[in-house]
Amino acid sequence: MLTAVPSLRTLRKTVTGLSAAVAVLAGFTALQTQAAELEKIKSAGRIVIAHRESSIPFSYWDAKKQPVGYAVDLCRKIAEAVRVQLQMPALPIEYLPVTSASRLAAIAEGKASLECGSTTNNAERRKLVDFTIPHYVASVRLLVPAASQVKTMEDLAGKVVVSTQGTTSLNELNRINAERVLKMQITPVKDHQEGFNAVAENKAAAFAMDDVLLAGLRAQSKEPAKYAIVGKAMTVEPYAIVLPKGDAAFKKVVNQEMLRLIRSGELQELYNHWFQKPIAPNGINLQWPMPYLLRESLRFPTDKVGD
């Protein structure tokens, strides 16, 4: 028995119908994805904020082992915006400590809704997570003993240099070392404090890290004058709060709050508090004016950054 062959018109109708169905399904899936984090927060009855332990003044422990800092304060403002969005005024915040190595995974694996620290937004990381509007722009430089003869990268040829694991600073240091054949002995450290200690204890000739973080570590040391931040800027590092990948609804809430903070002047007030006044736990003052690149970025705030 012969089977009737469908006409071209019938095939076209079938294909059109399937395409429409696929489009509807894709749109439904996208909506599900977009609402995922807000629904998750609502269902859990809490919002989890990931924070760092020693990224002064962005995100660190105070004397009572409570998370504090410029980025932490920004995330608390964002948490309040989420409370308003979900109409849950009593929504509590739960804090999750993370390291440079674990911070992105904490967001990608759904352990936290926001990572609030000193994390650079770059193309490689955007494959795994999303970022909001930058709240700081740093550059990678070197912390060395003030009495040291080290002034440039070339002065570190053959010497031990440390940088924190899981950071763009470590990647840049390795790249420069290979390109310039400096034969530096590059050693990753667990966190920023360990990197500073390596220099303080003469275990390393330099600690390569973002300049503002170096300034924070130097300011809280017993003898700040013993250390210097030297060398040309190796990179430009736009810091931003880390968000789950592909969640447009959640990102919209976060970005709208960041824009409000910028336009209202609240972000500037928070900056002044954390960078230009005495801060916990020991009353240190970084005396760090807002960098030109950050001032300019806040004039035209966007989460689209170069690499």
PDB file of C-alpha atoms in Angstrom:
ATOM      1  CA  MET A   1       0.000   0.000   0.000  1.00  0.00           C
ATOM      2  CA  LEU A   2       1.341   3.408  -1.003  1.00  0.00           C
ATOM      3  CA  THR A   3       1.537   6.129   1.632  1.00  0.00           C
ATOM      4  CA  ALA A   4       0.436   9.602   0.568  1.00  0.00           C
ATOM      5  CA  VAL A   5       3.273  12.087   0.327  1.00  0.00           C
ATOM      6  CA  PRO A   6       2.409  15.366   2.158  1.00  0.00           C
ATOM      7  CA  SER A   7       2.216  18.441  -0.002  1.00  0.00           C
ATOM      8  CA  LEU A   8       4.757  21.276   0.198  1.00  0.00           C
ATOM      9  CA  ARG A   9       2.064  23.503   1.754  1.00  0.00           C
ATOM     10  CA  THR A  10       1.355  20.889   4.437  1.00  0.00           C
ATOM     11  CA  LEU A  11       5.062  20.578   5.223  1.00  0.00           C
ATOM     12  CA  ARG A  12       5.386  24.330   5.505  1.00  0.00           C
ATOM     13  CA  LYS A  13       2.437  24.497   7.909  1.00  0.00           C
ATOM     14  CA  THR A  14       3.946  21.695   9.992  1.00  0.00           C
ATOM     15  CA  VAL A  15       7.353  23.344  10.160  1.00  0.00           C
ATOM     16  CA  THR A  16       5.769  26.709  10.992  1.00  0.00           C
ATOM     17  CA  GLY A  17       3.712  25.113  13.742  1.00  0.00           C
ATOM     18  CA  LEU A  18       6.740  23.359  15.202  1.00  0.00           C
ATOM     19  CA  SER A  19       8.779  26.571  15.075  1.00  0.00           C
ATOM     20  CA  ALA A  20       6.047  28.434  16.917  1.00  0.00           C
ATOM     21  CA  ALA A  21       5.845  25.709  19.543  1.00  0.00           C
ATOM     22  CA  VAL A  22       9.613  25.748  20.005  1.00  0.00           C
ATOM     23  CA  ALA A  23       9.574  29.547  20.331  1.00  0.00           C
ATOM     24  CA  VAL A  24       6.835  29.405  22.966  1.00  0.00           C
ATOM     25  CA  LEU A  25       8.712  26.696  24.861  1.00  0.00           C
ATOM     26  CA  ALA A  26      11.965  28.657  24.665  1.00  0.00           C
ATOM     27  CA  GLY A  27      10.227  31.772  25.921  1.00  0.00           C
ATOM     28  CA  PHE A  28       8.665  29.840  28.798  1.00  0.00           C
ATOM     29  CA  THR A  29      12.053  28.336  29.678  1.00  0.00           C
ATOM     30  CA  ALA A  30      13.651  31.785  29.570  1.00  0.00           C
ATOM     31  CA  LEU A  31      11.022  33.148  31.946  1.00  0.00           C
ATOM     32  CA  GLN A  32      11.641  30.256  34.285  1.00  0.00           C
ATOM     33  CA  THR A  33      15.386  30.980  34.198  1.00  0.00           C
ATOM     34  CA  GLN A  34      14.855  34.710  34.687  1.00  0.00           C
ATOM     35  CA  ALA A  35      12.698  34.206  37.756  1.00  0.00           C
ATOM     36  CA  ALA A  36      14.833  31.419  39.206  1.00  0.00           C
ATOM     37  CA  GLU A  37      16.858  33.321  41.810  1.00  0.00           C
ATOM     38  CA  LEU A  38      14.012  35.466  43.101  1.00  0.00           C
ATOM     39  CA  GLU A  39      11.794  32.400  43.418  1.00  0.00           C
ATOM     40  CA  LYS A  40      14.597  30.501  45.114  1.00  0.00           C
ATOM     41  CA  ILE A  41      15.097  33.298  47.641  1.00  0.00           C
ATOM     42  CA  LYS A  42      11.357  33.509  48.280  1.00  0.00           C
ATOM     43  CA  SER A  43      11.052  29.755  48.734  1.00  0.00           C
ATOM     44  CA  ALA A  44      14.095  29.533  51.022  1.00  0.00           C
ATOM     45  CA  GLY A  45      12.943  32.488  53.109  1.00  0.00           C
ATOM     46  CA  ARG A  46      16.429  34.020  53.105  1.00  0.00           C
ATOM     47  CA  ILE A  47      19.029  35.597  50.837  1.00  0.00           C
ATOM     48  CA  VAL A  48      22.592  34.253  51.012  1.00  0.00           C
ATOM     49  CA  ILE A  49      25.466  36.706  50.565  1.00  0.00           C
ATOM     50  CA  ALA A  50      28.977  35.362  49.951  1.00  0.00           C
ATOM     51  CA  HIS A  51      31.765  37.475  51.415  1.00  0.00           C
ATOM     52  CA  ARG A  52      35.534  37.508  51.826  1.00  0.00           C
ATOM     53  CA  GLU A  53      37.573  37.331  55.025  1.00  0.00           C
ATOM     54  CA  SER A  54      40.483  39.691  54.317  1.00  0.00           C
ATOM     55  CA  SER A  55      39.670  41.946  51.337  1.00  0.00           C
ATOM     56  CA  ILE A  56      39.936  45.229  53.243  1.00  0.00           C
ATOM     57  CA  PRO A  57      37.995  47.512  52.862  1.00  0.00           C
ATOM     58  CA  PHE A  58      35.633  45.698  50.513  1.00  0.00           C
ATOM     59  CA  SER A  59      34.696  42.563  52.406  1.00  0.00           C
ATOM     60  CA  TYR A  60      36.331  41.221  55.565  1.00  0.00           C
ATOM     61  CA  TRP A  61      35.840  40.071  59.161  1.00  0.00           C
ATOM     62  CA  ASP A  62      35.555  42.619  61.950  1.00  0.00           C
ATOM     63  CA  ALA A  63      36.759  41.935  65.507  1.00  0.00           C
ATOM     64  CA  LYS A  64      33.589  39.925  66.201  1.00  0.00           C
ATOM     65  CA  LYS A  65      33.958  37.789  63.063  1.00  0.00           C
ATOM     66  CA  GLN A  66      31.109  39.608  61.353  1.00  0.00           C
ATOM     67  CA  PRO A  67      31.337  40.516  57.648  1.00  0.00           C
ATOM     68  CA  VAL A  68      31.842  44.235  57.020  1.00  0.00           C
ATOM     69  CA  GLY A  69      33.075  46.437  54.211  1.00  0.00           C
ATOM     70  CA  TYR A  70      32.197  48.647  51.271  1.00  0.00           C
ATOM     71  CA  ALA A  71      30.973  45.788  49.052  1.00  0.00           C
ATOM     72  CA  VAL A  72      29.133  44.166  51.961  1.00  0.00           C
ATOM     73  CA  ASP A  73      27.256  47.422  52.595  1.00  0.00           C
ATOM     74  CA  LEU A  74      26.320  47.607  48.910  1.00  0.00           C
ATOM     75  CA  CYS A  75      25.009  44.044  49.050  1.00  0.00           C
ATOM     76  CA  ARG A  76      22.942  44.855  52.134  1.00  0.00           C
ATOM     77  CA  LYS A  77      21.328  47.672  50.142  1.00  0.00           C
ATOM     78  CA  ILE A  78      20.646  45.211  47.325  1.00  0.00           C
ATOM     79  CA  ALA A  79      19.144  42.730  49.798  1.00  0.00           C
ATOM     80  CA  GLU A  80      16.736  45.470  50.877  1.00  0.00           C
ATOM     81  CA  ALA A  81      15.735  45.983  47.225  1.00  0.00           C
ATOM     82  CA  VAL A  82      15.069  42.235  46.962  1.00  0.00           C
ATOM     83  CA  ARG A  83      12.887  42.428  50.097  1.00  0.00           C
ATOM     84  CA  VAL A  84      10.824  45.158  48.435  1.00  0.00           C
ATOM     85  CA  GLN A  85      10.589  43.223  45.158  1.00  0.00           C
ATOM     86  CA  LEU A  86       9.386  40.077  46.928  1.00  0.00           C
ATOM     87  CA  GLN A  87       7.258  41.998  49.451  1.00  0.00           C
ATOM     88  CA  MET A  88       9.127  40.234  52.264  1.00  0.00           C
ATOM     89  CA  PRO A  89      10.294  43.048  54.614  1.00  0.00           C
ATOM     90  CA  ALA A  90      11.603  40.602  57.234  1.00  0.00           C
ATOM     91  CA  LEU A  91      13.657  38.520  54.761  1.00  0.00           C
ATOM     92  CA  PRO A  92      16.865  37.627  56.644  1.00  0.00           C
ATOM     93  CA  ILE A  93      20.414  37.658  55.269  1.00  0.00           C
ATOM     94  CA  GLU A  94      22.628  34.603  55.670  1.00  0.00           C
ATOM     95  CA  TYR A  95      26.375  35.059  55.163  1.00  0.00           C
ATOM     96  CA  LEU A  96      28.708  32.578  53.465  1.00  0.00           C
ATOM     97  CA  PRO A  97      32.501  33.078  53.721  1.00  0.00           C
ATOM     98  CA  VAL A  98      34.376  32.340  50.476  1.00  0.00           C
ATOM     99  CA  THR A  99      37.951  32.540  49.197  1.00  0.00           C
ATOM    100  CA  SER A 100      39.384  33.780  45.904  1.00  0.00           C
ATOM    101  CA  ALA A 101      39.320  30.179  44.688  1.00  0.00           C
ATOM    102  CA  SER A 102      35.749  29.342  45.802  1.00  0.00           C
ATOM    103  CA  ARG A 103      33.849  32.609  45.262  1.00  0.00           C
ATOM    104  CA  LEU A 104      32.669  32.025  41.662  1.00  0.00           C
ATOM    105  CA  ALA A 105      31.663  28.431  42.352  1.00  0.00           C
ATOM    106  CA  ALA A 106      29.573  29.615  45.302  1.00  0.00           C
ATOM    107  CA  ILE A 107      27.397  31.585  42.865  1.00  0.00           C
ATOM    108  CA  ALA A 108      27.509  29.151  39.934  1.00  0.00           C
ATOM    109  CA  GLU A 109      26.517  26.234  42.179  1.00  0.00           C
ATOM    110  CA  GLY A 110      23.671  28.133  43.806  1.00  0.00           C
ATOM    111  CA  LYS A 111      25.181  28.380  47.290  1.00  0.00           C
ATOM    112  CA  ALA A 112      24.723  32.166  47.375  1.00  0.00           C
ATOM    113  CA  SER A 113      22.744  34.799  45.474  1.00  0.00           C
ATOM    114  CA  LEU A 114      25.440  37.499  45.578  1.00  0.00           C
ATOM    115  CA  GLU A 115      29.225  37.531  46.018  1.00  0.00           C
ATOM    116  CA  CYS A 116      30.296  40.764  47.633  1.00  0.00           C
ATOM    117  CA  GLY A 117      34.016  41.368  47.598  1.00  0.00           C
ATOM    118  CA  SER A 118      36.781  42.471  45.252  1.00  0.00           C
ATOM    119  CA  THR A 119      36.036  40.338  42.195  1.00  0.00           C
ATOM    120  CA  THR A 120      37.028  41.514  38.721  1.00  0.00           C
ATOM    121  CA  ASN A 121      34.503  41.312  35.898  1.00  0.00           C
ATOM    122  CA  ASN A 122      36.199  39.763  32.860  1.00  0.00           C
ATOM    123  CA  ALA A 123      35.241  37.684  29.826  1.00  0.00           C
ATOM    124  CA  GLU A 124      36.529  34.396  31.188  1.00  0.00           C
ATOM    125  CA  ARG A 125      34.489  34.692  34.380  1.00  0.00           C
ATOM    126  CA  ARG A 126      31.368  35.776  32.479  1.00  0.00           C
ATOM    127  CA  LYS A 127      31.246  32.292  30.982  1.00  0.00           C
ATOM    128  CA  LEU A 128      30.323  31.054  34.448  1.00  0.00           C
ATOM    129  CA  VAL A 129      28.571  33.964  36.214  1.00  0.00           C
ATOM    130  CA  ASP A 130      27.159  37.443  35.617  1.00  0.00           C
ATOM    131  CA  PHE A 131      28.180  40.782  37.136  1.00  0.00           C
ATOM    132  CA  THR A 132      26.397  43.963  38.113  1.00  0.00           C
ATOM    133  CA  ILE A 133      27.592  47.549  37.544  1.00  0.00           C
ATOM    134  CA  PRO A 134      31.182  47.973  38.845  1.00  0.00           C
ATOM    135  CA  HIS A 135      31.636  49.541  42.278  1.00  0.00           C
ATOM    136  CA  TYR A 136      35.416  49.998  41.998  1.00  0.00           C
ATOM    137  CA  VAL A 137      38.228  50.074  39.412  1.00  0.00           C
ATOM    138  CA  ALA A 138      41.646  48.882  40.595  1.00  0.00           C
ATOM    139  CA  SER A 139      45.029  48.136  39.026  1.00  0.00           C
ATOM    140  CA  VAL A 140      47.534  45.383  39.815  1.00  0.00           C
ATOM    141  CA  ARG A 141      50.836  46.567  41.353  1.00  0.00           C
ATOM    142  CA  LEU A 142      53.482  45.310  43.791  1.00  0.00           C
ATOM    143  CA  LEU A 143      53.836  45.521  47.556  1.00  0.00           C
ATOM    144  CA  VAL A 144      57.476  45.394  48.684  1.00  0.00           C
ATOM    145  CA  PRO A 145      59.510  46.364  51.768  1.00  0.00           C
ATOM    146  CA  ALA A 146      60.107  50.131  51.668  1.00  0.00           C
ATOM    147  CA  ALA A 147      63.821  49.505  52.035  1.00  0.00           C
ATOM    148  CA  SER A 148      63.822  47.195  49.021  1.00  0.00           C
ATOM    149  CA  GLN A 149      65.504  48.126  45.748  1.00  0.00           C
ATOM    150  CA  VAL A 150      62.533  46.684  43.828  1.00  0.00           C
ATOM    151  CA  LYS A 151      60.803  49.348  41.740  1.00  0.00           C
ATOM    152  CA  THR A 152      59.777  47.466  38.584  1.00  0.00           C
ATOM    153  CA  MET A 153      58.904  43.942  37.477  1.00  0.00           C
ATOM    154  CA  GLU A 154      62.386  43.549  36.005  1.00  0.00           C
ATOM    155  CA  ASP A 155      63.859  44.047  39.488  1.00  0.00           C
ATOM    156  CA  LEU A 156      62.132  40.817  40.525  1.00  0.00           C
ATOM    157  CA  ALA A 157      63.965  38.609  38.013  1.00  0.00           C
ATOM    158  CA  GLY A 158      64.816  35.292  39.672  1.00  0.00           C
ATOM    159  CA  LYS A 159      63.115  36.260  42.951  1.00  0.00           C
ATOM    160  CA  VAL A 160      60.187  34.758  44.863  1.00  0.00           C
ATOM    161  CA  VAL A 161      56.928  36.613  44.188  1.00  0.00           C
ATOM    162  CA  VAL A 162      53.547  35.706  45.642  1.00  0.00           C
ATOM    163  CA  SER A 163      49.979  36.378  44.529  1.00  0.00           C
ATOM    164  CA  THR A 164      46.597  35.097  45.666  1.00  0.00           C
ATOM    165  CA  GLN A 165      45.274  31.944  44.042  1.00  0.00           C
ATOM    166  CA  GLY A 166      42.166  32.286  41.870  1.00  0.00           C
ATOM    167  CA  THR A 167      42.853  35.953  41.021  1.00  0.00           C
ATOM    168  CA  THR A 168      43.461  37.838  37.791  1.00  0.00           C
ATOM    169  CA  SER A 169      46.604  39.212  39.470  1.00  0.00           C
ATOM    170  CA  LEU A 170      48.156  35.751  39.586  1.00  0.00           C
ATOM    171  CA  ASN A 171      47.265  35.137  35.939  1.00  0.00           C
ATOM    172  CA  GLU A 172      48.813  38.444  34.885  1.00  0.00           C
ATOM    173  CA  LEU A 173      51.946  37.778  36.919  1.00  0.00           C
ATOM    174  CA  ASN A 174      52.426  34.402  35.216  1.00  0.00           C
ATOM    175  CA  ARG A 175      51.879  35.974  31.795  1.00  0.00           C
ATOM    176  CA  ILE A 176      54.461  38.722  32.370  1.00  0.00           C
ATOM    177  CA  ASN A 177      56.929  36.235  33.806  1.00  0.00           C
ATOM    178  CA  ALA A 178      56.686  34.057  30.692  1.00  0.00           C
ATOM    179  CA  GLU A 179      56.715  36.918  28.165  1.00  0.00           C
ATOM    180  CA  ARG A 180      59.703  38.722  29.688  1.00  0.00           C
ATOM    181  CA  VAL A 181      61.557  35.548  30.709  1.00  0.00           C
ATOM    182  CA  LEU A 182      62.095  36.921  34.215  1.00  0.00           C
ATOM    183  CA  LYS A 183      62.362  33.488  35.823  1.00  0.00           C
ATOM    184  CA  MET A 184      60.497  34.677  38.906  1.00  0.00           C
ATOM    185  CA  GLN A 185      59.545  31.950  41.368  1.00  0.00           C
ATOM    186  CA  ILE A 186      55.804  32.594  41.504  1.00  0.00           C
ATOM    187  CA  THR A 187      54.011  31.082  44.492  1.00  0.00           C
ATOM    188  CA  PRO A 188      50.210  31.175  44.927  1.00  0.00           C
ATOM    189  CA  VAL A 189      48.950  31.971  48.438  1.00  0.00           C
ATOM    190  CA  LYS A 190      45.582  31.182  50.032  1.00  0.00           C
ATOM    191  CA  ASP A 191      44.452  34.751  50.656  1.00  0.00           C
ATOM    192  CA  HIS A 192      45.632  38.362  50.660  1.00  0.00           C
ATOM    193  CA  GLN A 193      46.757  38.329  54.283  1.00  0.00           C
ATOM    194  CA  GLU A 194      49.016  35.347  53.607  1.00  0.00           C
ATOM    195  CA  GLY A 195      50.505  37.235  50.667  1.00  0.00           C
ATOM    196  CA  PHE A 196      51.245  40.273  52.804  1.00  0.00           C
ATOM    197  CA  ASN A 197      52.727  38.070  55.535  1.00  0.00           C
ATOM    198  CA  ALA A 198      55.078  36.455  53.005  1.00  0.00           C
ATOM    199  CA  VAL A 199      56.617  39.885  52.309  1.00  0.00           C
ATOM    200  CA  ALA A 200      56.597  40.906  55.985  1.00  0.00           C
ATOM    201  CA  GLU A 201      58.420  37.694  56.955  1.00  0.00           C
ATOM    202  CA  ASN A 202      60.952  37.986  54.083  1.00  0.00           C
ATOM    203  CA  LYS A 203      59.628  34.840  52.424  1.00  0.00           C
ATOM    204  CA  ALA A 204      58.913  36.759  49.220  1.00  0.00           C
ATOM    205  CA  ALA A 205      60.385  39.815  47.528  1.00  0.00           C
ATOM    206  CA  ALA A 206      56.970  41.123  46.470  1.00  0.00           C
ATOM    207  CA  PHE A 207      53.235  40.525  46.641  1.00  0.00           C
ATOM    208  CA  ALA A 208      51.406  41.215  43.370  1.00  0.00           C
ATOM    209  CA  MET A 209      47.795  42.251  43.912  1.00  0.00           C
ATOM    210  CA  ASP A 210      45.281  45.022  43.258  1.00  0.00           C
ATOM    211  CA  ASP A 211      46.646  48.321  44.547  1.00  0.00           C
ATOM    212  CA  VAL A 212      43.715  49.180  46.808  1.00  0.00           C
ATOM    213  CA  LEU A 213      43.881  45.800  48.537  1.00  0.00           C
ATOM    214  CA  LEU A 214      47.600  46.296  49.089  1.00  0.00           C
ATOM    215  CA  ALA A 215      46.848  49.700  50.580  1.00  0.00           C
ATOM    216  CA  GLY A 216      44.361  48.132  52.991  1.00  0.00           C
ATOM    217  CA  LEU A 217      46.808  45.474  54.126  1.00  0.00           C
ATOM    218  CA  ARG A 218      49.568  48.048  54.559  1.00  0.00           C
ATOM    219  CA  ALA A 219      47.328  50.389  56.536  1.00  0.00           C
ATOM    220  CA  GLN A 220      46.332  47.717  59.041  1.00  0.00           C
ATOM    221  CA  SER A 221      49.891  46.477  59.628  1.00  0.00           C
ATOM    222  CA  LYS A 222      51.802  47.441  62.769  1.00  0.00           C
ATOM    223  CA  GLU A 223      54.292  49.540  60.805  1.00  0.00           C
ATOM    224  CA  PRO A 224      52.745  50.793  57.528  1.00  0.00           C
ATOM    225  CA  ALA A 225      55.826  52.891  56.712  1.00  0.00           C
ATOM    226  CA  LYS A 226      57.854  49.684  56.292  1.00  0.00           C
ATOM    227  CA  TYR A 227      56.021  48.830  53.057  1.00  0.00           C
ATOM    228  CA  ALA A 228      55.697  50.502  49.665  1.00  0.00           C
ATOM    229  CA  ILE A 229      53.390  49.967  46.682  1.00  0.00           C
ATOM    230  CA  VAL A 230      55.471  50.210  43.510  1.00  0.00           C
ATOM    231  CA  GLY A 231      55.537  49.504  39.803  1.00  0.00           C
ATOM    232  CA  LYS A 232      53.416  50.507  36.839  1.00  0.00           C
ATOM    233  CA  ALA A 233      49.802  49.322  36.695  1.00  0.00           C
ATOM    234  CA  MET A 234      49.773  45.876  35.112  1.00  0.00           C
ATOM    235  CA  THR A 235      46.008  45.725  34.491  1.00  0.00           C
ATOM    236  CA  VAL A 236      42.750  47.581  35.005  1.00  0.00           C
ATOM    237  CA  GLU A 237      40.386  45.638  37.272  1.00  0.00           C
ATOM    238  CA  PRO A 238      36.660  46.586  37.364  1.00  0.00           C
ATOM    239  CA  TYR A 239      35.270  45.103  40.590  1.00  0.00           C
ATOM    240  CA  ALA A 240      31.614  44.103  40.598  1.00  0.00           C
ATOM    241  CA  ILE A 241      29.156  42.050  42.618  1.00  0.00           C
ATOM    242  CA  VAL A 242      28.807  38.529  41.216  1.00  0.00           C
ATOM    243  CA  LEU A 243      25.373  37.203  40.183  1.00  0.00           C
ATOM    244  CA  PRO A 244      23.963  33.893  38.888  1.00  0.00           C
ATOM    245  CA  LYS A 245      24.416  33.404  35.160  1.00  0.00           C
ATOM    246  CA  GLY A 246      21.540  34.245  32.828  1.00  0.00           C
ATOM    247  CA  ASP A 247      18.988  35.381  35.426  1.00  0.00           C
ATOM    248  CA  ALA A 248      17.661  38.562  33.823  1.00  0.00           C
ATOM    249  CA  ALA A 249      14.921  39.253  36.386  1.00  0.00           C
ATOM    250  CA  PHE A 250      17.286  39.073  39.350  1.00  0.00           C
ATOM    251  CA  LYS A 251      19.976  41.088  37.561  1.00  0.00           C
ATOM    252  CA  LYS A 252      17.423  43.807  36.785  1.00  0.00           C
ATOM    253  CA  VAL A 253      16.583  44.210  40.482  1.00  0.00           C
ATOM    254  CA  VAL A 254      20.291  44.361  41.389  1.00  0.00           C
ATOM    255  CA  ASN A 255      21.260  46.803  38.629  1.00  0.00           C
ATOM    256  CA  GLN A 256      18.323  49.100  39.379  1.00  0.00           C
ATOM    257  CA  GLU A 257      19.444  49.337  43.001  1.00  0.00           C
ATOM    258  CA  MET A 258      23.052  49.979  41.961  1.00  0.00           C
ATOM    259  CA  LEU A 259      21.870  52.788  39.670  1.00  0.00           C
ATOM    260  CA  ARG A 260      19.812  54.262  42.505  1.00  0.00           C
ATOM    261  CA  LEU A 261      22.824  54.173  44.840  1.00  0.00           C
ATOM    262  CA  ILE A 262      25.023  55.875  42.242  1.00  0.00           C
ATOM    263  CA  ARG A 263      22.522  58.569  41.247  1.00  0.00           C
ATOM    264  CA  SER A 264      21.428  59.351  44.796  1.00  0.00           C
ATOM    265  CA  GLY A 265      25.012  59.816  45.973  1.00  0.00           C
ATOM    266  CA  GLU A 266      24.762  56.957  48.494  1.00  0.00           C
ATOM    267  CA  LEU A 267      27.555  55.022  46.823  1.00  0.00           C
ATOM    268  CA  GLN A 268      29.839  58.059  47.123  1.00  0.00           C
ATOM    269  CA  GLU A 269      28.964  58.321  50.831  1.00  0.00           C
ATOM    270  CA  LEU A 270      29.776  54.635  51.364  1.00  0.00           C
ATOM    271  CA  TYR A 271      33.054  55.103  49.491  1.00  0.00           C
ATOM    272  CA  ASN A 272      34.023  58.040  51.694  1.00  0.00           C
ATOM    273  CA  HIS A 273      33.259  56.029  54.825  1.00  0.00           C
ATOM    274  CA  TRP A 274      35.315  52.969  53.875  1.00  0.00           C
ATOM    275  CA  PHE A 275      38.230  54.586  52.037  1.00  0.00           C
ATOM    276  CA  GLN A 276      38.743  57.958  53.664  1.00  0.00           C
ATOM    277  CA  LYS A 277      37.727  57.553  57.301  1.00  0.00           C
ATOM    278  CA  PRO A 278      38.831  55.288  60.194  1.00  0.00           C
ATOM    279  CA  ILE A 279      37.247  51.842  59.847  1.00  0.00           C
ATOM    280  CA  ALA A 280      36.815  48.689  61.929  1.00  0.00           C
ATOM    281  CA  PRO A 281      38.363  46.846  63.591  1.00  0.00           C
ATOM    282  CA  ASN A 282      41.411  48.992  64.441  1.00  0.00           C
ATOM    283  CA  GLY A 283      40.464  52.448  63.218  1.00  0.00           C
ATOM    284  CA  ILE A 284      42.785  52.383  60.206  1.00  0.00           C
ATOM    285  CA  ASN A 285      42.324  55.019  57.513  1.00  0.00           C
ATOM    286  CA  LEU A 286      43.342  54.106  53.964  1.00  0.00           C
ATOM    287  CA  GLN A 287      43.280  57.787  52.923  1.00  0.00           C
ATOM    288  CA  TRP A 288      42.496  56.550  49.415  1.00  0.00           C
ATOM    289  CA  PRO A 289      40.663  59.131  47.232  1.00  0.00           C
ATOM    290  CA  MET A 290      38.287  57.808  44.601  1.00  0.00           C
ATOM    291  CA  PRO A 291      40.362  56.835  41.526  1.00  0.00           C
ATOM    292  CA  TYR A 292      39.812  58.762  38.306  1.00  0.00           C
ATOM    293  CA  LEU A 293      38.712  55.626  36.414  1.00  0.00           C
ATOM    294  CA  LEU A 294      36.028  54.889  39.013  1.00  0.00           C
ATOM    295  CA  ARG A 295      34.758  58.489  38.978  1.00  0.00           C
ATOM    296  CA  GLU A 296      34.470  58.347  35.200  1.00  0.00           C
ATOM    297  CA  SER A 297      32.761  54.933  35.201  1.00  0.00           C
ATOM    298  CA  LEU A 298      30.120  56.217  37.646  1.00  0.00           C
ATOM    299  CA  ARG A 299      29.240  59.031  35.234  1.00  0.00           C
ATOM    300  CA  PHE A 300      28.048  56.437  32.706  1.00  0.00           C
ATOM    301  CA  PRO A 301      27.274  53.308  34.789  1.00  0.00           C
ATOM    302  CA  THR A 302      27.008  50.030  32.892  1.00  0.00           C
ATOM    303  CA  ASP A 303      27.675  46.362  33.490  1.00  0.00           C
ATOM    304  CA  LYS A 304      29.249  46.078  30.035  1.00  0.00           C
ATOM    305  CA  VAL A 305      33.003  46.300  30.555  1.00  0.00           C
ATOM    306  CA  GLY A 306      36.025  45.693  28.334  1.00  0.00           C
ATOM    307  CA  ASP A 307      38.704  43.042  28.956  1.00  0.00           C
TER     308      ASP A 307
END
